Tab-separated table of C-alpha atoms in Angstrom:
chain	number	residue	atom	x	y	z
A	2	MET	CA	16.092	3.753	-34.869
A	3	SER	CA	12.301	2.617	-35.164
A	4	GLY	CA	9.721	4.363	-32.743
A	5	ILE	CA	9.415	2.023	-30.654
A	6	ASP	CA	13.072	1.666	-30.280
A	7	GLU	CA	12.989	5.851	-29.529
A	8	LEU	CA	10.192	4.879	-27.060
A	9	LYS	CA	12.415	1.768	-24.768
A	10	GLU	CA	15.717	4.498	-25.185
A	11	GLU	CA	13.402	7.220	-23.548
A	12	LEU	CA	11.530	4.603	-21.287
A	13	GLU	CA	15.057	3.556	-19.805
A	14	LYS	CA	16.292	7.099	-19.892
A	15	TYR	CA	13.815	8.152	-17.810
A	16	LYS	CA	13.916	4.786	-15.435
A	17	ASN	CA	17.480	5.126	-14.163
A	18	TYR	CA	17.203	9.343	-13.962
A	19	TYR	CA	14.321	8.518	-11.775
A	20	TRP	CA	15.398	5.534	-9.595
A	21	SER	CA	19.398	7.619	-9.340
A	22	LEU	CA	16.552	11.020	-7.386
A	23	PHE	CA	15.113	7.542	-5.960
A	24	ASN	CA	18.820	6.610	-3.932
A	25	LYS	CA	19.912	10.174	-3.605
A	26	THR	CA	17.401	11.189	-1.961
A	27	LYS	CA	17.480	8.364	0.514
A	28	ASP	CA	21.180	8.888	1.298
A	29	ASP	CA	20.870	12.884	1.767
A	30	CYS	CA	17.851	12.664	3.461
A	31	SER	CA	19.765	13.187	6.855
A	32	HIS	CA	22.011	16.277	5.831
A	33	TYR	CA	19.871	17.742	3.350
A	34	LYS	CA	16.139	18.235	4.870
A	35	ASP	CA	15.612	21.627	2.791
A	36	THR	CA	16.238	19.517	-0.664
A	37	ILE	CA	14.163	16.457	-0.467
A	38	HIS	CA	10.744	17.874	-1.056
A	39	GLU	CA	11.784	18.899	-4.593
A	40	LYS	CA	13.650	16.049	-5.323
A	41	ASN	CA	10.824	14.065	-4.612
A	42	LEU	CA	8.741	16.222	-6.937
A	43	GLU	CA	10.678	15.665	-9.334
A	44	ILE	CA	10.262	12.318	-8.789
A	45	MET	CA	6.544	12.223	-9.088
A	46	ARG	CA	7.113	14.454	-12.598
A	47	LEU	CA	9.456	11.484	-13.823
A	48	LYS	CA	6.727	8.896	-12.941
A	49	ARG	CA	3.620	11.152	-14.599
A	50	LYS	CA	5.694	10.711	-17.593
A	51	LEU	CA	7.267	7.106	-17.333
A	52	SER	CA	2.977	6.986	-17.139
A	53	ILE	CA	2.408	8.229	-20.672
A	54	TYR	CA	3.385	4.973	-22.359
A	55	ASN	CA	0.783	2.946	-20.804
A	56	VAL	CA	-1.695	4.932	-23.191
A	57	LYS	CA	-0.969	3.819	-26.122
A	58	ILE	CA	-2.617	1.082	-28.105
A	59	TYR	CA	-0.872	-1.868	-29.937
A	60	HIS	CA	-2.197	-4.668	-32.029
A	61	GLY	CA	-0.945	-8.042	-31.673
A	62	LYS	CA	-1.418	-11.526	-32.203
A	63	VAL	CA	-1.916	-14.267	-29.362
A	64	THR	CA	0.718	-17.022	-30.200
A	65	PHE	CA	1.220	-18.947	-27.542
A	66	VAL	CA	-1.019	-19.740	-24.024
A	67	SER	CA	0.273	-22.245	-21.108
A	68	PRO	CA	-1.277	-25.502	-20.904
A	69	ASP	CA	-2.663	-24.098	-17.628
A	70	ASN	CA	-4.453	-21.089	-19.132
A	71	THR	CA	-2.345	-18.094	-17.498
A	72	TYR	CA	0.193	-16.837	-19.497
A	73	GLY	CA	0.706	-16.652	-22.685
A	74	PHE	CA	2.628	-14.747	-25.723
A	75	ILE	CA	1.779	-11.576	-28.191
A	76	GLU	CA	3.247	-11.220	-31.361
A	77	CYS	CA	3.416	-7.812	-32.489
A	78	PRO	CA	4.896	-6.160	-35.264
A	79	ASP	CA	6.109	-2.999	-33.681
A	80	PHE	CA	8.259	-5.436	-31.687
A	81	GLU	CA	11.293	-7.724	-32.136
A	82	ASN	CA	10.471	-10.395	-29.265
A	83	LYS	CA	7.367	-11.271	-28.308
A	84	ILE	CA	5.649	-9.446	-25.296
A	85	SER	CA	4.129	-12.370	-22.304
A	86	PHE	CA	1.104	-11.546	-20.723
A	87	HIS	CA	-1.057	-12.790	-17.148
A	88	LYS	CA	-4.688	-14.095	-17.427
A	89	LEU	CA	-5.705	-11.450	-14.964
A	90	ASN	CA	-4.605	-8.513	-17.489
A	91	CYS	CA	-7.026	-9.973	-20.245
A	92	MET	CA	-9.919	-7.570	-19.895
A	93	ASP	CA	-12.741	-9.265	-21.738
A	94	PHE	CA	-12.140	-12.648	-22.874
A	95	ILE	CA	-11.268	-15.942	-20.574
A	96	LEU	CA	-7.852	-17.257	-21.008
A	97	LYS	CA	-8.209	-20.623	-23.169
A	98	LYS	CA	-6.312	-22.012	-25.299
A	99	ILE	CA	-8.401	-23.565	-27.254
A	100	GLN	CA	-10.360	-20.472	-28.109
A	101	MET	CA	-7.438	-17.736	-28.039
A	102	ILE	CA	-4.197	-18.935	-29.882
A	103	ASP	CA	-3.986	-16.770	-32.978
A	104	LYS	CA	-6.521	-14.223	-32.178
A	105	ASN	CA	-5.847	-10.477	-32.723
A	106	VAL	CA	-5.994	-8.533	-29.644
A	107	ILE	CA	-5.363	-4.729	-28.845
A	108	PHE	CA	-3.354	-4.069	-25.375
A	109	ASN	CA	-1.225	-1.308	-23.710
A	110	LEU	CA	2.375	-1.885	-22.361
A	111	ASP	CA	3.838	-1.831	-19.368
A	112	PHE	CA	7.571	-1.827	-17.931
A	113	VAL	CA	7.643	-5.112	-14.751
A	114	HIS	CA	11.088	-6.026	-13.893
A	115	GLY	CA	13.037	-4.871	-16.653
A	116	LYS	CA	11.085	-5.390	-19.280
A	117	PHE	CA	7.925	-4.853	-21.369
A	118	GLN	CA	4.397	-6.646	-20.289
A	119	ALA	CA	1.497	-6.905	-22.432
A	120	THR	CA	-1.575	-4.702	-19.850
A	121	ASN	CA	-5.381	-3.958	-20.583
A	122	ILE	CA	-5.485	-7.207	-23.498
A	123	LYS	CA	-8.766	-6.878	-25.001
A	124	ASN	CA	-10.413	-9.355	-27.588
A	125	ASN	CA	-9.885	-7.622	-31.280
A	126	ASP	CA	-11.356	-10.953	-33.063
A	127	THR	CA	-13.952	-13.507	-32.936
A	128	VAL	CA	-13.665	-15.719	-30.086
A	129	GLU	CA	-16.826	-18.374	-29.724
A	130	GLN	CA	-18.348	-18.281	-26.935
A	131	PRO	CA	-20.363	-20.802	-24.793
A	132	LYS	CA	-23.761	-21.133	-26.134
A	133	ASP	CA	-25.129	-23.844	-22.972
A	134	TYR	CA	-25.396	-23.217	-19.266
A	135	TYR	CA	-22.591	-25.571	-18.150
A	136	ASN	CA	-19.796	-23.971	-20.061
A	137	ILE	CA	-21.113	-20.600	-18.748
A	138	ILE	CA	-20.833	-21.702	-15.612
A	139	ASP	CA	-17.248	-23.348	-15.634
A	140	ASP	CA	-16.612	-19.778	-17.352
A	141	PHE	CA	-17.861	-18.387	-14.380
A	142	MET	CA	-16.243	-20.423	-11.645
A	143	GLU	CA	-13.473	-19.975	-13.284
A	144	ALA	CA	-13.167	-16.432	-13.615
A	145	PRO	CA	-16.019	-14.752	-12.001
A	146	GLU	CA	-14.252	-10.850	-11.858
A	147	MET	CA	-14.177	-11.303	-15.661
A	148	PHE	CA	-17.954	-12.950	-15.628
A	149	ASP	CA	-19.796	-9.074	-16.790
A	150	ASN	CA	-17.562	-8.204	-19.478
A	151	ILE	CA	-18.154	-11.203	-21.536
A	152	ASN	CA	-21.303	-11.435	-24.040
A	153	TYR	CA	-23.068	-14.884	-23.583
A	154	THR	CA	-25.459	-16.151	-24.952
A	155	ILE	CA	-28.060	-19.376	-25.187
A	156	ASP	CA	-29.501	-18.887	-28.416
A	157	ASP	CA	-29.191	-16.909	-31.779
A	158	LYS	CA	-32.111	-14.521	-30.870
A	159	LYS	CA	-31.366	-10.979	-29.146
A	160	GLU	CA	-34.100	-8.402	-28.123
A	161	GLU	CA	-33.457	-4.932	-29.641
A	162	TYR	CA	-31.890	-2.542	-27.316
A	163	LYS	CA	-34.623	-0.600	-25.392
A	164	ILE	CA	-32.873	3.347	-24.375
A	165	ASN	CA	-34.074	3.766	-20.547
A	166	PRO	CA	-36.652	6.361	-19.728
A	167	LEU	CA	-34.691	8.292	-17.622
A	168	PHE	CA	-33.098	9.709	-20.993
A	169	GLU	CA	-36.170	10.873	-22.575
A	170	ASN	CA	-38.278	13.784	-22.252
A	171	CYS	CA	-34.951	15.449	-21.063
A	172	ASP	CA	-31.766	17.101	-22.678
A	173	VAL	CA	-28.745	14.482	-22.470
A	174	TRP	CA	-25.482	16.728	-22.304
A	175	TYR	CA	-21.688	15.878	-22.925
A	176	MET	CA	-19.241	17.709	-20.749
A	177	ASN	CA	-15.145	16.674	-20.691
A	178	GLY	CA	-14.115	16.434	-16.817
A	179	TYR	CA	-10.717	18.322	-17.068
A	180	ASN	CA	-8.135	20.162	-19.564
A	181	THR	CA	-5.900	16.826	-19.646
A	182	LYS	CA	-2.825	19.730	-17.898
A	183	HIS	CA	-4.794	19.323	-14.771
A	184	MET	CA	-5.413	15.682	-14.966
A	185	ILE	CA	-3.467	14.464	-12.348
A	186	ASP	CA	-4.744	17.120	-9.949
A	187	VAL	CA	-8.839	16.522	-10.584
A	188	LEU	CA	-8.370	12.922	-10.358
A	189	SER	CA	-7.023	13.338	-6.723
A	190	ILE	CA	-10.471	14.776	-5.682
A	191	TRP	CA	-13.129	12.505	-7.761
A	192	GLU	CA	-14.526	10.956	-4.803
A	193	HIS	CA	-14.940	13.530	-3.098
A	194	LEU	CA	-17.190	15.228	-5.947
A	195	ILE	CA	-18.998	12.270	-5.290
A	196	ASP	CA	-19.600	12.119	-1.849
A	197	ASN	CA	-20.590	16.261	-1.970
A	198	GLY	CA	-23.042	16.261	-5.153
A	199	PHE	CA	-20.866	18.359	-7.769
A	200	VAL	CA	-18.338	18.743	-10.403
A	201	TYR	CA	-17.147	21.690	-11.720
A	202	THR	CA	-15.998	23.072	-14.714
A	203	TRP	CA	-14.374	26.606	-15.593
A	204	CYS	CA	-15.688	29.582	-16.697
A	205	GLY	CA	-14.536	32.549	-17.883
A	206	CYS	CA	-15.209	36.233	-16.037
A	207	GLY	CA	-14.844	40.094	-16.384
A	208	SER	CA	-16.227	42.466	-19.155
A	209	SER	CA	-13.336	41.670	-21.310
A	210	SER	CA	-11.831	38.564	-20.832
A	211	ASN	CA	-13.200	35.123	-22.006
A	212	ASN	CA	-16.839	33.945	-21.819
A	213	VAL	CA	-16.400	30.377	-21.834
A	214	ASN	CA	-19.308	28.933	-19.862
A	215	SER	CA	-20.691	32.037	-18.489
A	216	LYS	CA	-24.359	30.795	-20.186
A	217	LEU	CA	-24.193	27.373	-18.283
A	218	PRO	CA	-26.518	28.436	-16.202
A	219	ASP	CA	-28.945	28.868	-18.652
A	220	LYS	CA	-28.307	26.223	-20.487
A	221	LEU	CA	-28.398	23.416	-18.212
A	222	LYS	CA	-31.883	22.595	-16.352
A	223	ILE	CA	-33.172	20.569	-13.288
A	224	SER	CA	-33.829	17.385	-14.381
A	225	ASP	CA	-30.836	17.718	-17.645
A	226	LYS	CA	-28.950	14.839	-17.640
A	227	ILE	CA	-24.446	14.936	-18.302
A	228	ALA	CA	-22.116	11.912	-20.116
A	229	TRP	CA	-19.117	12.797	-18.206
A	230	TYR	CA	-16.099	12.298	-20.346
A	231	PHE	CA	-12.046	11.516	-18.657
A	232	PRO	CA	-10.328	12.549	-22.093
A	233	GLN	CA	-7.428	9.703	-22.141
A	234	ARG	CA	-9.872	7.704	-20.007
A	235	GLY	CA	-13.383	7.432	-21.287
A	236	TYR	CA	-16.428	8.100	-20.030
A	237	SER	CA	-16.882	8.342	-15.575
A	238	SER	CA	-20.450	8.563	-14.714
A	239	ILE	CA	-23.953	9.778	-15.612
A	240	LEU	CA	-25.054	12.703	-13.399
A	241	GLU	CA	-28.378	14.592	-13.202
A	242	VAL	CA	-28.709	17.739	-12.378
A	243	LYS	CA	-30.276	18.532	-9.647
A	244	GLY	CA	-29.532	23.113	-9.554
A	245	LYS	CA	-28.461	26.040	-10.575
A	246	PRO	CA	-24.665	26.148	-12.009
A	247	HIS	CA	-22.958	28.944	-10.115
A	248	LEU	CA	-19.636	30.402	-9.400
A	249	ALA	CA	-18.412	27.786	-6.421
A	250	ASN	CA	-18.282	29.714	-3.095
A	251	ASP	CA	-15.740	28.923	0.000
A	252	ASN	CA	-17.282	25.608	0.961
A	253	GLU	CA	-17.509	24.185	-2.427
A	254	LEU	CA	-13.547	25.475	-3.265
A	255	SER	CA	-12.607	23.968	0.632
A	256	VAL	CA	-13.864	20.614	-1.195
A	257	ILE	CA	-11.751	20.978	-4.383
A	258	LYS	CA	-8.970	23.259	-3.423
A	259	SER	CA	-6.113	20.370	-2.810
A	260	SER	CA	-6.439	20.486	-6.654
A	261	PHE	CA	-4.945	23.564	-6.995
A	262	LYS	CA	-1.711	24.896	-6.534
A	263	GLU	CA	-2.504	28.083	-3.933
A	264	ASN	CA	-3.112	26.970	-0.482
A	265	THR	CA	-5.642	28.946	1.031
A	266	ILE	CA	-8.846	30.029	-0.392
A	267	GLU	CA	-8.317	33.232	-0.606
A	268	GLU	CA	-4.927	32.483	-2.639
A	269	ILE	CA	-7.355	30.312	-5.124
A	270	ARG	CA	-9.620	33.707	-5.280
A	271	GLY	CA	-7.075	35.937	-5.542
A	272	SER	CA	-5.827	33.907	-9.138
A	273	PHE	CA	-8.957	33.403	-10.308
A	274	LYS	CA	-9.256	37.880	-9.509
A	275	LYS	CA	-5.662	38.115	-11.596
A	276	TRP	CA	-6.137	35.685	-14.286
A	277	SER	CA	-9.686	36.764	-15.335
A	278	TRP	CA	-11.015	32.943	-14.654
A	279	ASN	CA	-13.330	30.867	-11.624
A	280	VAL	CA	-14.713	27.771	-11.326
A	281	MET	CA	-18.846	26.280	-12.544
A	282	VAL	CA	-19.939	24.374	-9.681
A	283	ILE	CA	-22.582	21.904	-11.223
A	284	PRO	CA	-25.170	20.077	-8.505
A	285	VAL	CA	-25.358	16.824	-9.529
A	286	ASN	CA	-26.801	13.597	-8.381
A	287	PHE	CA	-24.526	11.192	-9.373
A	288	LEU	CA	-27.109	8.140	-11.212
A	289	ALA	CA	-24.389	5.906	-11.723
A	290	TYR	CA	-20.501	5.837	-12.170
A	291	THR	CA	-17.374	3.800	-12.052
A	292	SER	CA	-14.152	4.100	-10.886
A	293	LYS	CA	-11.342	6.773	-12.176
A	294	ASP	CA	-8.892	3.855	-13.187
A	295	LYS	CA	-12.004	1.897	-14.991
A	296	CYS	CA	-13.660	4.602	-17.009
A	297	ILE	CA	-16.507	3.153	-20.117
A	298	GLY	CA	-15.472	2.615	-23.522
A	299	SER	CA	-16.990	1.568	-26.298
A	300	ASP	CA	-15.912	-2.211	-26.485
A	301	HIS	CA	-17.072	-2.038	-22.793
A	302	VAL	CA	-21.007	-1.516	-24.114
A	303	ASN	CA	-20.244	-4.699	-26.867
A	304	TRP	CA	-21.124	-1.428	-29.076
A	305	LYS	CA	-22.694	-2.285	-32.376
A	306	HIS	CA	-22.429	0.750	-34.553
A	307	ASP	CA	-18.837	1.262	-36.161
A	308	ASN	CA	-17.469	4.587	-35.980
A	309	ASP	CA	-21.026	6.564	-33.826
A	310	TRP	CA	-19.273	6.155	-30.638
A	311	SER	CA	-19.852	9.430	-29.367
A	312	TYR	CA	-16.674	10.692	-27.153
A	313	GLY	CA	-12.773	13.299	-27.074
A	314	PHE	CA	-14.661	16.581	-28.125
A	315	ARG	CA	-12.956	19.104	-27.547
A	316	GLY	CA	-13.300	22.183	-24.717
A	317	SER	CA	-14.950	22.538	-21.493
A	318	SER	CA	-18.734	23.373	-22.413
A	319	ALA	CA	-22.105	21.240	-22.411
A	320	ILE	CA	-22.663	20.227	-26.390
A	321	LYS	CA	-24.894	17.620	-27.932
A	322	PRO	CA	-23.086	15.281	-29.996
A	323	SER	CA	-24.711	14.560	-33.668
A	324	SER	CA	-24.484	10.799	-33.685
A	325	PRO	CA	-28.082	9.293	-34.163
A	326	PHE	CA	-26.964	6.828	-31.433
A	327	TRP	CA	-26.456	9.181	-28.650
A	328	LEU	CA	-28.912	8.427	-26.474
A	329	GLU	CA	-28.650	4.741	-26.794
A	330	GLN	CA	-24.809	4.774	-26.077
A	331	VAL	CA	-25.406	7.051	-23.081
A	332	SER	CA	-28.402	4.539	-21.845
A	333	MET	CA	-25.977	1.454	-22.332
A	334	MET	CA	-23.316	3.564	-20.576
A	335	TYR	CA	-26.149	4.067	-17.850
A	336	ASP	CA	-26.782	0.129	-17.320
A	337	HIS	CA	-23.448	-0.775	-17.613
A	338	MET	CA	-22.258	1.672	-14.299
A	339	LYS	CA	-24.779	0.231	-12.651
A	340	LYS	CA	-24.451	-3.352	-13.167
C-alpha cells in the first residue's frame, strides 16, 4: 500500500469515527447530558487529527483549465486520479488557461464533499506576467484580492532592495511563538495578545530546574526587534520590544488564562510551582502582523536567495540567524505585512 493510500485509509477512518460520534452525541444528548462534554472533546481531537493532512505539500502540474477560468485539474504522481481545484484556491497567480496549462504547482489537500481537492495552490514555475498597464488593469478587475501576491513589472529594470531603517542599529531576533503541542491553545488567544501589547514564552525557575529563557530580561533591550514565528505556519508578526521581559503578573495571566488547562490563576500558579516553570512576558509594539491563518513564508515576498530563508529553528529562546540576508528577510516581511 502506497503512502497516499495509507493516508486516504487513515483519513476515512477518522472521518467515519467523527461522524459516528457526532450522530451518537446528537441522539443521546437528551438522556446522557453528563457524557456530552467528553464526546465533544473527542470530536475536537479528531478534527485536529484530520487537520494534519492539510499540512503536507504536494507537487503537480496543471493539465486542465475550464474555458471560463474558474476551475481546473492537477496531475500529481502521488494520486491515481487528477485533483480538482477552484480559482479561489490559487494563492499567487490568476487562473488563466493560456498561462497555466502545463505549469508546475505546489499545493495542500483538503477533503470536501467526500473527495480530495487541492488548496493553497502556488505557482512553482515561470509564468509570464503582463508588462503593460492595460493587461495589469484587466487582472486587477478580475481578481483584486490576489493583486498584491503577483509580481508585475512594466520594464525589466529592478531597483536593489533597501533594508528598512527600522532594522538597522538594533538587534533583530528570531523567536518561536509556541511549542507545536500547544499550537491550538496559543492561536486561540493570538488576538488578545495583539490587543494587550505583549507576547510570552516559557522559562525555567528554581535553583535546580531548567534555566531556559532565564536570561531573556538581560538579552532583549528596548527597541530590539523580534520576528515572531508560528511553527508549521510561518511568520506572524514583527515586534519591537517596549519593556523589560518579566514573569507574568495576575493581569497578564488573566489575558492568557484560557490557553491553560487549569481554570483559575491560583491553579495555574500552583502548576508552575509543581513543575518548576513559569511564563515570561515580553511587552512589545506590534509593528506589523498578519492573520494567524495567513502567515508569511519565502514565497509571499518573492524571495531570491534560494536556501537562505531563515525559519523553523528549534526552541523558544531568542536567537540571531546566521544568514547574511536576515535583515533583508525581516524587512521584506515587514513591508509585506504592512501592505
